[in-house]
PDB file of C-alpha atoms in Angstrom:
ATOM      1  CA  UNK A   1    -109.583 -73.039 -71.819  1.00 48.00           C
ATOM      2  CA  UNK A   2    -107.206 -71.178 -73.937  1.00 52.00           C
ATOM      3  CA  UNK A   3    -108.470 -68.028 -74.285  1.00 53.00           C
ATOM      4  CA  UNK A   4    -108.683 -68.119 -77.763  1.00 51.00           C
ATOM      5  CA  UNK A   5    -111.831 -66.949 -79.655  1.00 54.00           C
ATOM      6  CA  UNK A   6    -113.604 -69.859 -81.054  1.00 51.00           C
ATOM      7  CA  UNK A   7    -114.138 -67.883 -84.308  1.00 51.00           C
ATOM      8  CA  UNK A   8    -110.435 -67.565 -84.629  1.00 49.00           C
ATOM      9  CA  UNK A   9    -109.977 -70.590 -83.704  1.00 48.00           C
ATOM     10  CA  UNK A  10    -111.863 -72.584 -86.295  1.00 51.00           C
ATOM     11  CA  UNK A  11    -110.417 -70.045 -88.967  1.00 52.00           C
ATOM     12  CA  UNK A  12    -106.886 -71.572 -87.306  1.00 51.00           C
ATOM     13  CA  UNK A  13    -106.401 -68.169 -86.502  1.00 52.00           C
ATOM     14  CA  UNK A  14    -104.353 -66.874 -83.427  1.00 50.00           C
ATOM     15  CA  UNK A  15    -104.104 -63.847 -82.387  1.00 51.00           C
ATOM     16  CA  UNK A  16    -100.323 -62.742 -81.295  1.00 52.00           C
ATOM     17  CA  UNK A  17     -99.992 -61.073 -78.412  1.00 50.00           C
ATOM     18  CA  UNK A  18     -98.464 -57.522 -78.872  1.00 47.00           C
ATOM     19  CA  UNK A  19     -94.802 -56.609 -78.531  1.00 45.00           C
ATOM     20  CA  UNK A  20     -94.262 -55.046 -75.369  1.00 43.00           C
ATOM     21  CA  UNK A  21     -92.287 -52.351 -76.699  1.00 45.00           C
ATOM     22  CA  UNK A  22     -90.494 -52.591 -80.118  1.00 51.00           C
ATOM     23  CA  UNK A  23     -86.915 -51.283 -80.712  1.00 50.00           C
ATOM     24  CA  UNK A  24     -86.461 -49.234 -83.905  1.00 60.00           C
ATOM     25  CA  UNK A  25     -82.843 -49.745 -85.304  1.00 72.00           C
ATOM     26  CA  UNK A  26     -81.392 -46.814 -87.351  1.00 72.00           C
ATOM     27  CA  UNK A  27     -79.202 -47.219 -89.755  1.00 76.00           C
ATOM     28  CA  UNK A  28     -75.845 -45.363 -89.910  1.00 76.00           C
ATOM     29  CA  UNK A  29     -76.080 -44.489 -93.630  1.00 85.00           C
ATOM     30  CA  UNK A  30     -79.159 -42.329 -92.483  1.00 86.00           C
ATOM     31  CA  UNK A  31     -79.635 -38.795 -94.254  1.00 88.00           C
ATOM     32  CA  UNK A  32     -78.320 -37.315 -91.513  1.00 87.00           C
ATOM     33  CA  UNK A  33     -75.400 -38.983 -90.928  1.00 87.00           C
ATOM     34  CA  UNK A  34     -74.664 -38.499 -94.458  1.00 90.00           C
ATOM     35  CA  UNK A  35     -74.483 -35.026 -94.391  1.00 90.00           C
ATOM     36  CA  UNK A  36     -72.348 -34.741 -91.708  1.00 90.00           C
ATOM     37  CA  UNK A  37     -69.916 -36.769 -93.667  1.00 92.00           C
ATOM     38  CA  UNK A  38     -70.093 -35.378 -96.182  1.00 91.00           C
ATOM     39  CA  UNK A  39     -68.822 -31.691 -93.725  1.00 92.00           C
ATOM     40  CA  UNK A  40     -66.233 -33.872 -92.719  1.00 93.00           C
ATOM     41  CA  UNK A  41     -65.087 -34.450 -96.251  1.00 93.00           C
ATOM     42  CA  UNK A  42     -65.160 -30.854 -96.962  1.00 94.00           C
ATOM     43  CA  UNK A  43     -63.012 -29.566 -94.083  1.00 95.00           C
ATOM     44  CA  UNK A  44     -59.526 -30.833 -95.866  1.00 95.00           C
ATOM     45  CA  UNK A  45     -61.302 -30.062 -99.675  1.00 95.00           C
ATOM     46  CA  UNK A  46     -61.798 -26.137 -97.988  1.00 96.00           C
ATOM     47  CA  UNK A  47     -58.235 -25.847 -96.523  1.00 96.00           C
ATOM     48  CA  UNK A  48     -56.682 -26.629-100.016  1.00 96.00           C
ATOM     49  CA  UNK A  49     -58.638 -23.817-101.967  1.00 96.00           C
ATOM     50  CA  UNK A  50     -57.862 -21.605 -99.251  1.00 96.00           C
ATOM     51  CA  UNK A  51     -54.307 -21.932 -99.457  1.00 94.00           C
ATOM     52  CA  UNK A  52     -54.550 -22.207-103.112  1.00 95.00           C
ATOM     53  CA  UNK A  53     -52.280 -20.299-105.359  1.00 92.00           C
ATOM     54  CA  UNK A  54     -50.934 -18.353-102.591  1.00 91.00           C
ATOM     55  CA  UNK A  55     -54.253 -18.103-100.478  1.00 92.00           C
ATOM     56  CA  UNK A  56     -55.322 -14.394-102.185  1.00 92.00           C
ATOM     57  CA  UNK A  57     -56.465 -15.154-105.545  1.00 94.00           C
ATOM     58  CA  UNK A  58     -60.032 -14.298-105.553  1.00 94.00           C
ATOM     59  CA  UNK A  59     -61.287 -17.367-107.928  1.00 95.00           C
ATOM     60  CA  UNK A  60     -59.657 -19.898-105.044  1.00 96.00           C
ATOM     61  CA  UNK A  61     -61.648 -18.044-102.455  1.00 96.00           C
ATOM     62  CA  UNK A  62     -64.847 -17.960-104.014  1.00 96.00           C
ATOM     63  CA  UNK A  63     -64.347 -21.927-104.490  1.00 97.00           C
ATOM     64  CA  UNK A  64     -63.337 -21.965-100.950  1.00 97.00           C
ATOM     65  CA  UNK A  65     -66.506 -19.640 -99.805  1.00 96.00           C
ATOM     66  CA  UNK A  66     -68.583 -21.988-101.578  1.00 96.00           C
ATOM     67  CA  UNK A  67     -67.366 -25.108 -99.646  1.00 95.00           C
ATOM     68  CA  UNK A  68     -67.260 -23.509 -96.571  1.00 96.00           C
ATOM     69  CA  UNK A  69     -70.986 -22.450 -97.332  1.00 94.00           C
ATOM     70  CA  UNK A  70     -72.129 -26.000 -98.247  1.00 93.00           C
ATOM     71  CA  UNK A  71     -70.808 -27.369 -94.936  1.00 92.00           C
ATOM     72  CA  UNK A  72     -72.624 -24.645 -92.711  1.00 90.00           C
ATOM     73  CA  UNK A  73     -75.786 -25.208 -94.480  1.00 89.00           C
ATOM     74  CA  UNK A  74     -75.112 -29.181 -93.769  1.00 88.00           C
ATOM     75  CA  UNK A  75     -74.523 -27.852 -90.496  1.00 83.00           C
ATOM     76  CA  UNK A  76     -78.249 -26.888 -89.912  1.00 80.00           C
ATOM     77  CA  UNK A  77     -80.461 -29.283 -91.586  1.00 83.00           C
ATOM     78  CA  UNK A  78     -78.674 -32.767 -90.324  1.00 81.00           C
ATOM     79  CA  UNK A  79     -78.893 -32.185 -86.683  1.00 75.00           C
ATOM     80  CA  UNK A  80     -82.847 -31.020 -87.637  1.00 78.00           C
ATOM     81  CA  UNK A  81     -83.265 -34.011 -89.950  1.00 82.00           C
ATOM     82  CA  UNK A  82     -82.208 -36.329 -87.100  1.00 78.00           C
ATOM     83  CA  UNK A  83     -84.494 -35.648 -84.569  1.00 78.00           C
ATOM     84  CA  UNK A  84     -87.645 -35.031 -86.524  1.00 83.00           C
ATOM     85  CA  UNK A  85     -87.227 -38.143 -88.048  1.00 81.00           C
ATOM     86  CA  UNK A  86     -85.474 -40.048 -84.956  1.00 83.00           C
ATOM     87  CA  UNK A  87     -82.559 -40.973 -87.108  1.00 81.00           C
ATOM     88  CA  UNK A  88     -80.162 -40.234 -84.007  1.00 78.00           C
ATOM     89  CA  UNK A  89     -77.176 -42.554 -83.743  1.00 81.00           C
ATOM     90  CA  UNK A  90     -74.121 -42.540 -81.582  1.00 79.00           C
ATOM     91  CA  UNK A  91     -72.090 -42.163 -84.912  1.00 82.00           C
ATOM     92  CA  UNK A  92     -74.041 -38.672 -85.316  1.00 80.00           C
ATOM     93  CA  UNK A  93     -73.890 -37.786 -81.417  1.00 78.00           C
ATOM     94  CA  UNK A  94     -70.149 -37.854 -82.150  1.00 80.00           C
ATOM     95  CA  UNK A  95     -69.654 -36.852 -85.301  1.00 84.00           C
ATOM     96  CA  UNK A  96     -71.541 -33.827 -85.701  1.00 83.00           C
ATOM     97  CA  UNK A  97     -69.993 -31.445 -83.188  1.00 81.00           C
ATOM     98  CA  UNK A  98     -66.782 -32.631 -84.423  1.00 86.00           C
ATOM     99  CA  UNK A  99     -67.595 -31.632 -87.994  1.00 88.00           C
ATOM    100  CA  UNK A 100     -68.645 -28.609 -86.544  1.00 86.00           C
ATOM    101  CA  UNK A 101     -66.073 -27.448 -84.927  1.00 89.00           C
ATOM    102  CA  UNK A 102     -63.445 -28.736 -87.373  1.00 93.00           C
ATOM    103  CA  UNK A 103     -64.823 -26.569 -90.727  1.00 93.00           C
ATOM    104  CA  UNK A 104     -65.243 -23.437 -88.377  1.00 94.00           C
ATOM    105  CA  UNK A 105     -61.868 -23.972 -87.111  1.00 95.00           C
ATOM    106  CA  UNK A 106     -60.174 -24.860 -90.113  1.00 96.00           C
ATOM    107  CA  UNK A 107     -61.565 -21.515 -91.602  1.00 96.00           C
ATOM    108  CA  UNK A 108     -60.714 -19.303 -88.779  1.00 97.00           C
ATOM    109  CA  UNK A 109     -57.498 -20.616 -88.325  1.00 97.00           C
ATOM    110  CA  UNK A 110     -56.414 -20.265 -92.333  1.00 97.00           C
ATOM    111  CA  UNK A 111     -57.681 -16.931 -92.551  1.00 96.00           C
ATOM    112  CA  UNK A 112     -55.615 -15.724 -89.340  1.00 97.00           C
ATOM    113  CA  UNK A 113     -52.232 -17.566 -91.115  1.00 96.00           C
ATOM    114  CA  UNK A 114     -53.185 -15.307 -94.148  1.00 95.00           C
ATOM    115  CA  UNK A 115     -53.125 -12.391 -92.372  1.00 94.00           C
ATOM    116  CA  UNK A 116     -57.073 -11.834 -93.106  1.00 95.00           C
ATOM    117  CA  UNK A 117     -58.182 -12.036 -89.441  1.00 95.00           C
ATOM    118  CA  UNK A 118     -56.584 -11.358 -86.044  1.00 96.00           C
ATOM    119  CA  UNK A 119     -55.388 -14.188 -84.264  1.00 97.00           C
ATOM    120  CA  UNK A 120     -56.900 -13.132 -81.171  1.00 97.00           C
ATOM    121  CA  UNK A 121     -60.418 -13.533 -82.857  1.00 96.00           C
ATOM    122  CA  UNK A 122     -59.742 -17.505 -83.485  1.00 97.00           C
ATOM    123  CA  UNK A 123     -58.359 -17.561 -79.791  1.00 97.00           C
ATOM    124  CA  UNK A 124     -61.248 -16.371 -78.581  1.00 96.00           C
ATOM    125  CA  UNK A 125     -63.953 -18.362 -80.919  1.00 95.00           C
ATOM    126  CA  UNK A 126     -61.793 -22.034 -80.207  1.00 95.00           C
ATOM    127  CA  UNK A 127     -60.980 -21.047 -77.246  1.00 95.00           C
ATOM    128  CA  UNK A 128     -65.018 -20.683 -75.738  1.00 92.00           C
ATOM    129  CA  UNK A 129     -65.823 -23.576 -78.273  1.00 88.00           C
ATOM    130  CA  UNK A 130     -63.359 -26.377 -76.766  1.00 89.00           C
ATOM    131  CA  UNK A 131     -64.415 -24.955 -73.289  1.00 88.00           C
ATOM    132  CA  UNK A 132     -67.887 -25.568 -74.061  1.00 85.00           C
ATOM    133  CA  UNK A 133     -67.350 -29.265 -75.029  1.00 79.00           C
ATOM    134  CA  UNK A 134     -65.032 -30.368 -72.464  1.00 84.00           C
ATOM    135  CA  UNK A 135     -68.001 -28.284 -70.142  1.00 83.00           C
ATOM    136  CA  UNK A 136     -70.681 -30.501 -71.373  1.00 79.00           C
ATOM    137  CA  UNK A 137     -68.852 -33.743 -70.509  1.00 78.00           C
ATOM    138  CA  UNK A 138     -68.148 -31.719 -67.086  1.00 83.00           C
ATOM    139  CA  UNK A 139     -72.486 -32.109 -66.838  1.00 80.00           C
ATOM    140  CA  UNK A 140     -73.598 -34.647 -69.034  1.00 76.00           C
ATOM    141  CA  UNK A 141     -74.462 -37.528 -65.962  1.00 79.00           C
ATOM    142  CA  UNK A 142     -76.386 -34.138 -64.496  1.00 78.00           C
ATOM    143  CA  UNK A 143     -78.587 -33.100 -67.726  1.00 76.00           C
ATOM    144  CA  UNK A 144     -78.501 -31.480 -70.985  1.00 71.00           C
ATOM    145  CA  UNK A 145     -78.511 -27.820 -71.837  1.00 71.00           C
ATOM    146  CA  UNK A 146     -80.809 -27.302 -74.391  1.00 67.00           C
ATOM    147  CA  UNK A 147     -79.681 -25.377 -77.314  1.00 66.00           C
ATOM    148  CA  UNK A 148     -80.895 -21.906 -76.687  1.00 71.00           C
ATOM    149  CA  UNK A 149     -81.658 -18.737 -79.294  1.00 80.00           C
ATOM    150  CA  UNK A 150     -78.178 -16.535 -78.303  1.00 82.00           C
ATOM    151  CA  UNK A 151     -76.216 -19.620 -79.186  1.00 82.00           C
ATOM    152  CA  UNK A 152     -78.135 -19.853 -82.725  1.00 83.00           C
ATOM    153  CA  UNK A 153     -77.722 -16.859 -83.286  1.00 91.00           C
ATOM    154  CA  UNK A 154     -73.444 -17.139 -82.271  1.00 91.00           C
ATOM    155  CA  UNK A 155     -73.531 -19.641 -85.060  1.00 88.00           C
ATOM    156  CA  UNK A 156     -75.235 -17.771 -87.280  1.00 91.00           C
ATOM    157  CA  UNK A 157     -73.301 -14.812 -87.038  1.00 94.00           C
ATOM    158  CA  UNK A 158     -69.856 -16.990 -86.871  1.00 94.00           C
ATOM    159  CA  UNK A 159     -70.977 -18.251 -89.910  1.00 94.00           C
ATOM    160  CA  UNK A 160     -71.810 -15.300 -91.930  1.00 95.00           C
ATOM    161  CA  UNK A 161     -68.536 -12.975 -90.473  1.00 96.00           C
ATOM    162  CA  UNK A 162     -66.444 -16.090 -91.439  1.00 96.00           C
ATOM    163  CA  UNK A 163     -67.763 -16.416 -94.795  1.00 95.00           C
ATOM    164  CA  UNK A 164     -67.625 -12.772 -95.614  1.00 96.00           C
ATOM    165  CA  UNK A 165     -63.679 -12.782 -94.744  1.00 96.00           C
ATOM    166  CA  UNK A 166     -62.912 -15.986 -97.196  1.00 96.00           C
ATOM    167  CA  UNK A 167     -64.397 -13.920 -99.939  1.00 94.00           C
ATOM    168  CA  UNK A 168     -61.643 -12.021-100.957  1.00 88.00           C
ATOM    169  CA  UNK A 169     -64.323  -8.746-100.776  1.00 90.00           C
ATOM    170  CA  UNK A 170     -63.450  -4.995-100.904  1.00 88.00           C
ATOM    171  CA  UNK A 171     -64.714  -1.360-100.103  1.00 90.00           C
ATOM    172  CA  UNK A 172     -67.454  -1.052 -97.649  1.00 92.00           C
ATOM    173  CA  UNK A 173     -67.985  -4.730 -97.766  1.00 91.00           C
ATOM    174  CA  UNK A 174     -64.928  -5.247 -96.043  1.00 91.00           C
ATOM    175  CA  UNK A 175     -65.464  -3.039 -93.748  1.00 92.00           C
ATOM    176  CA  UNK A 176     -68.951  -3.906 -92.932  1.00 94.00           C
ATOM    177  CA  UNK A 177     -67.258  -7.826 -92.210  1.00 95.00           C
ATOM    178  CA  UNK A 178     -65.192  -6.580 -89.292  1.00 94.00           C
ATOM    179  CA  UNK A 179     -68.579  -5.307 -87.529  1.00 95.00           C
ATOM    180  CA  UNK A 180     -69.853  -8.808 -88.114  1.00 96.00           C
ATOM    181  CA  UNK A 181     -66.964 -10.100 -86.652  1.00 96.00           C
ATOM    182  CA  UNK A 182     -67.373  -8.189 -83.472  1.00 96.00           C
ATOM    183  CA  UNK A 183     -70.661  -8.878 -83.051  1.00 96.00           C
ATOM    184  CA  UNK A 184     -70.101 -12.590 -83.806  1.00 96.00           C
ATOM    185  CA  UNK A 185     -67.423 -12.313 -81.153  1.00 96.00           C
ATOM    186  CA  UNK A 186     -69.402 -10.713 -78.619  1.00 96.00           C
ATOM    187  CA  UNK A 187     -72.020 -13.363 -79.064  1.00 95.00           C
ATOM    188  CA  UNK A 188     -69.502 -16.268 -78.690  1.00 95.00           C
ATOM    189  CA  UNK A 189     -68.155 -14.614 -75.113  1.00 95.00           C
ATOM    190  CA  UNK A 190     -71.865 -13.856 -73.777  1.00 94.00           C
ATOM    191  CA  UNK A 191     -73.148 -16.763 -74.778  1.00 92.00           C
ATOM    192  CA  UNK A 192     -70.122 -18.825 -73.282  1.00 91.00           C
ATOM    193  CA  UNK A 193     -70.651 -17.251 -70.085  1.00 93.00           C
ATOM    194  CA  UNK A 194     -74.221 -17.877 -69.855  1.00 90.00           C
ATOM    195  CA  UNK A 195     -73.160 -21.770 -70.908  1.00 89.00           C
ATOM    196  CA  UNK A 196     -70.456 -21.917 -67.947  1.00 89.00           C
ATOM    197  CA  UNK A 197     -73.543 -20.379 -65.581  1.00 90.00           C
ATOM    198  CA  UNK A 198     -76.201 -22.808 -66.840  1.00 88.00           C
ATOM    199  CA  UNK A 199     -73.687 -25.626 -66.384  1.00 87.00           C
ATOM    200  CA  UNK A 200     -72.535 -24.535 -62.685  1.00 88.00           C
ATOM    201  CA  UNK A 201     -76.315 -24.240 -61.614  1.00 89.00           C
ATOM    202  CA  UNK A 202     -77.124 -27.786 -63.468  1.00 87.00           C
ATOM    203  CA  UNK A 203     -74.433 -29.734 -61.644  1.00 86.00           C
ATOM    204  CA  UNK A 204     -75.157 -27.524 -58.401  1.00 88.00           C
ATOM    205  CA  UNK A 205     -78.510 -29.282 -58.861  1.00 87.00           C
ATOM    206  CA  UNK A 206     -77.269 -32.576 -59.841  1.00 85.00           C
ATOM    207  CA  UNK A 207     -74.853 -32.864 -56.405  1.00 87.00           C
ATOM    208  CA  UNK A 208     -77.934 -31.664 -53.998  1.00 86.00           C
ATOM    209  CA  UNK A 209     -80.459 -34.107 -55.842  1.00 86.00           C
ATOM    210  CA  UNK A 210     -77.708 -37.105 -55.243  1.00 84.00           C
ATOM    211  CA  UNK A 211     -77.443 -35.670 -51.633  1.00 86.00           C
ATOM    212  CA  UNK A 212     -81.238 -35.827 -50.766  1.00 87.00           C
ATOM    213  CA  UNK A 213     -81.418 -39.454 -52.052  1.00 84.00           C
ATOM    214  CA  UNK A 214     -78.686 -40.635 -50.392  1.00 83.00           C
ATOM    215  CA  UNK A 215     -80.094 -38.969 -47.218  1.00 82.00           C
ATOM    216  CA  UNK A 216     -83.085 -40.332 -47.817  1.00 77.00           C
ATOM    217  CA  UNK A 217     -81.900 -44.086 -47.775  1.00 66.00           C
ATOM    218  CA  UNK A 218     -83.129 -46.695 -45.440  1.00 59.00           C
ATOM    219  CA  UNK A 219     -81.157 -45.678 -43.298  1.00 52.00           C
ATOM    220  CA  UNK A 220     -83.672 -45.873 -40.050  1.00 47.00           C
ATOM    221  CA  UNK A 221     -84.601 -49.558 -41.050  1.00 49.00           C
ATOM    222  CA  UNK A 222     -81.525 -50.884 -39.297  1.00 47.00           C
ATOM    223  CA  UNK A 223     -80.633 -52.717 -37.025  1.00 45.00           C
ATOM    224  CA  UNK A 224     -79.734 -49.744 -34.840  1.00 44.00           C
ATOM    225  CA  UNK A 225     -82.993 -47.918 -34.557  1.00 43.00           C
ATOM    226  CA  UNK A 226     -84.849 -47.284 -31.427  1.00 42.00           C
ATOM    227  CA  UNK A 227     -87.123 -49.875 -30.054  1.00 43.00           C
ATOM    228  CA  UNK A 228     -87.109 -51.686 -33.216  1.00 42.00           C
ATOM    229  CA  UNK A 229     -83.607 -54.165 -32.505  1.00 41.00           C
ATOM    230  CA  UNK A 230     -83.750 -57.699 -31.321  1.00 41.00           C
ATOM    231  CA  UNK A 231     -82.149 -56.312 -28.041  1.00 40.00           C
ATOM    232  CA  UNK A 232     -84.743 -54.025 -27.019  1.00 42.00           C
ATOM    233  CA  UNK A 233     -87.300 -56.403 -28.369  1.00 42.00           C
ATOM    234  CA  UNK A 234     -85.673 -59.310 -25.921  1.00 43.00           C
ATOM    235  CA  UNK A 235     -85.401 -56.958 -23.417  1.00 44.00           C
ATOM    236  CA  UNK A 236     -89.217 -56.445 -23.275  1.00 42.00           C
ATOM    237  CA  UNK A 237     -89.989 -59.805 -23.629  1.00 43.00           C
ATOM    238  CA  UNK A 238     -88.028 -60.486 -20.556  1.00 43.00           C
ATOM    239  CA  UNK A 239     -89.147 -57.881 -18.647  1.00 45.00           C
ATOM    240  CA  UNK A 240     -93.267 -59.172 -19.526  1.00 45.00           C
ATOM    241  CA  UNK A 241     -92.108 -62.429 -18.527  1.00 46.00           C
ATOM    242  CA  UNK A 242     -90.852 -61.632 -15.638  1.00 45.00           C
ATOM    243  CA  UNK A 243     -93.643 -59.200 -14.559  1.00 45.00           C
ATOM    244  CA  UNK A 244     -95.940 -62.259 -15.086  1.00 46.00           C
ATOM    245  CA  UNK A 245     -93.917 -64.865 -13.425  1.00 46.00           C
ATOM    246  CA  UNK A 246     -94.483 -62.936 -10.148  1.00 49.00           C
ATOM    247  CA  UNK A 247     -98.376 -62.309 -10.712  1.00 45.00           C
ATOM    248  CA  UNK A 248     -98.205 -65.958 -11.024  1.00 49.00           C
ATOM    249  CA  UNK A 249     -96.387 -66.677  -7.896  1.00 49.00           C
ATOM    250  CA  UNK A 250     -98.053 -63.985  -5.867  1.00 46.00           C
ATOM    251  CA  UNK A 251    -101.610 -65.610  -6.390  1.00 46.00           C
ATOM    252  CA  UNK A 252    -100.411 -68.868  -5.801  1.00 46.00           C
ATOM    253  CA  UNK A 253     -98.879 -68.152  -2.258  1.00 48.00           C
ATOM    254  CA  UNK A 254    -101.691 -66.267  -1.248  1.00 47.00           C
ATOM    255  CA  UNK A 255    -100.428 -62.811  -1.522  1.00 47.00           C
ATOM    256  CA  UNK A 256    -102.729 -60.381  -3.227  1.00 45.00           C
ATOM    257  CA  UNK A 257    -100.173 -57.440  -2.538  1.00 43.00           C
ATOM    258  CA  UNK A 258     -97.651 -59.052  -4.631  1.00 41.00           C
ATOM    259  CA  UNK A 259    -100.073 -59.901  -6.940  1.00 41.00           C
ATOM    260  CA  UNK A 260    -101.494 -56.471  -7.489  1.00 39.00           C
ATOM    261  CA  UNK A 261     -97.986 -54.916  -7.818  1.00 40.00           C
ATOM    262  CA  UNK A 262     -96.557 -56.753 -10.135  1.00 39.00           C
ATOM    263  CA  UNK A 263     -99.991 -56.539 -12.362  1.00 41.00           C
ATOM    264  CA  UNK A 264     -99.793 -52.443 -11.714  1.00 38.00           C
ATOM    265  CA  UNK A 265     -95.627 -52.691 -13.118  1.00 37.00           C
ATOM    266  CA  UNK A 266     -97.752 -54.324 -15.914  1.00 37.00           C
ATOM    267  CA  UNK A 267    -100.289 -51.715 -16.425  1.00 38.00           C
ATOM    268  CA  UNK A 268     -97.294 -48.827 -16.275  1.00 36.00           C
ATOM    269  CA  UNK A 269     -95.047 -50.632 -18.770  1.00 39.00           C
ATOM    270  CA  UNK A 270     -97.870 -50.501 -21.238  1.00 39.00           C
ATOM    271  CA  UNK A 271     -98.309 -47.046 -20.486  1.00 37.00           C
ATOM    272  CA  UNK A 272     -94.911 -46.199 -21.372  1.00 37.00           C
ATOM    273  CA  UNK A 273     -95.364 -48.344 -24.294  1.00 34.00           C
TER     274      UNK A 273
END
C-alpha cells in the first residue's frame, strides 16, 4: 500500500505532496528599493544646486525645486509600491526613513544657512523627527504605530512649505509660504506629541502584558505547593499505614475497641481529605 492512485500510477505519475508553506524571496533591486535610491542619490545632487552660484539665483533654485520635488514624490509611491506588492526588504526597512529624513533635512537645513528660513523652524522639524526614530526603537519589541492621517498630512505640508521656500518666489507667494510653514510646523509638534503619547501607552501595554505572563507561569506546579510534594505525599502514606497496621493488630489480639478506633482515625482522615 502506497497510497498512490493506481491511475497515476500506471501513467508513472506521482503526485507531490504540497509545500508546507513556501518562502517568497525578494529581490533587492525591487521597484521600490530603486526609488529610494535613487532619493538617496538626489540628496547630495539637491545640496549642490542649492548652493549654486551663490544659493539665490533663481534658475539654480528651480533646478533645485525640481530635485527636491522628484525625491518627495519617490517618497510616496515606494513605501506604497512595497507593500502592495510585498516587495519589503530589510534594505528598504532601513533605507527609506533614512532617505527621508536626509532630503528633508538637507533642504531645511540649506535654506536656514541662506538666510531663507529661521533656524528655529529646522530645530523644531529635526528635532521631533530624530525624536520620533530613536522613539520607535524605544517600542519596536512592544508594536508598531501605524502611520496615521495627521502625520500624512505633516509630510505633506513639510513638503509643500519646503518646496515653496527653495523657489526663489516673490509677492504674495512668499508670503502665503510662511503660513504654510506654520501650519507645517504646528502639524510636526501635534503630531509629535500624539507619537510620544501613543508610544508611552504602547510600551505601558507591552510591560503589563510581559507582567501577566510571567505571573501566570507554572509557578504552582512546584515542588512547593500544598499537598502536592513528595513530603506531604509520604507523610500520608505513613500515616494510612500506620492507621492500618493497628486495625490489623487490634483484630488480631482480640480487641474490637482498638480496632474500631483506629478504622474511625481512618474514616476522619478521609474526611479531611
Amino acid at each position: 500500500m502506497t497510497g498512490v492512485p493506481a491511475s497515476a500510477a500506471r501513467r508513472g505519475t506521482v503526485p507531490k505532496p504540497a509545500a508546507a508553506s513556501t518562502v517568497r524571496h525578494v529581490s533587492l533591486w525591487n521597484i521600490a528599493n530603486i526609488l529610494t535610491m535613487v532619493r538617496l542619490l538626489l540628496v547630495p545632487g539637491f545640496v549642490l544646486l542649492m548652493v549654486a552660484n551663490g544659493g539665490h539665483d533663481p534658475a539654480w533654485r528651480s533646478f533645485a525645486w525640481a530635485a527636491f520635488t522628484i525625491a518627495m514624490i519617490t517618497d510616496l509611491f515606494d513605501g506604497e509600491l512595497a507593500r502592495r506588492y510585498n516587495l519589503v526588504t530589510d534594505f528598504g526597512k532601513i533605507a527609506d526613513p533614512i532617505a527621508d529624513k536626509a532630503i528633508m533635512g538637507a533642504a531645511l537645513i540649506c535654506l536656514s544657512a541662506l538666510s531663507d528660513l529661521p533656524w528655529w523652524v529646522t530645530g523644531v522639524i529635526l528635532f521631533r523627527e530624530l525624536g520620533i526614530t530613536l522613539m520607535r526603537f524605544w517600542v519596536i519589541r512592544h508594536g508598531v504605530i501605524p502611520a496615521s492621517r495627521g502625520g500624512k498630512m505633516k509630510t505633506l505640508a513639510q513638503g509643500v512649505a519646503v518646496g515653496m521656500y527653495v523657489l526663489a518666489l516673490t509677492g504674495p507667494l512668499a508670503t502665503a509660504r510662511w503660513w504654510v510653514m506654520g501650519v507645517a510646523v504646528v502639524l510636526t509638534v501635534v503630531t509629535g506629541l500624539d507619537y510620544v503619547r501613543q508610544a508611552v501607552v504602547l510600551r505601558r501595554a507591552g510591560l503589563a502584558a510581559e507582567a501577566a505572563g510571567s505571573a501566570s507561569s507554572p509557578a504552582g506546579s512546584g515542588p512547593s505547593s500544598a499537598g502536592s510534594g513528595p513530603e506531604d505525599g509520604g507523610d500520608a502514606a505513613h500515616g494510612e499505614s500506620a492507621a492500618g497496621a493497628d486495625a490489623e493488630q487490634g483484630r488480631s489480639s482480640g480487641n474490637p475497641g482498638k480496632a474500631r478506633s483506629a478504622g474511625s482515625e481512618e474514616d476522619a482522615g478521609g474526611e479531611r481529605s
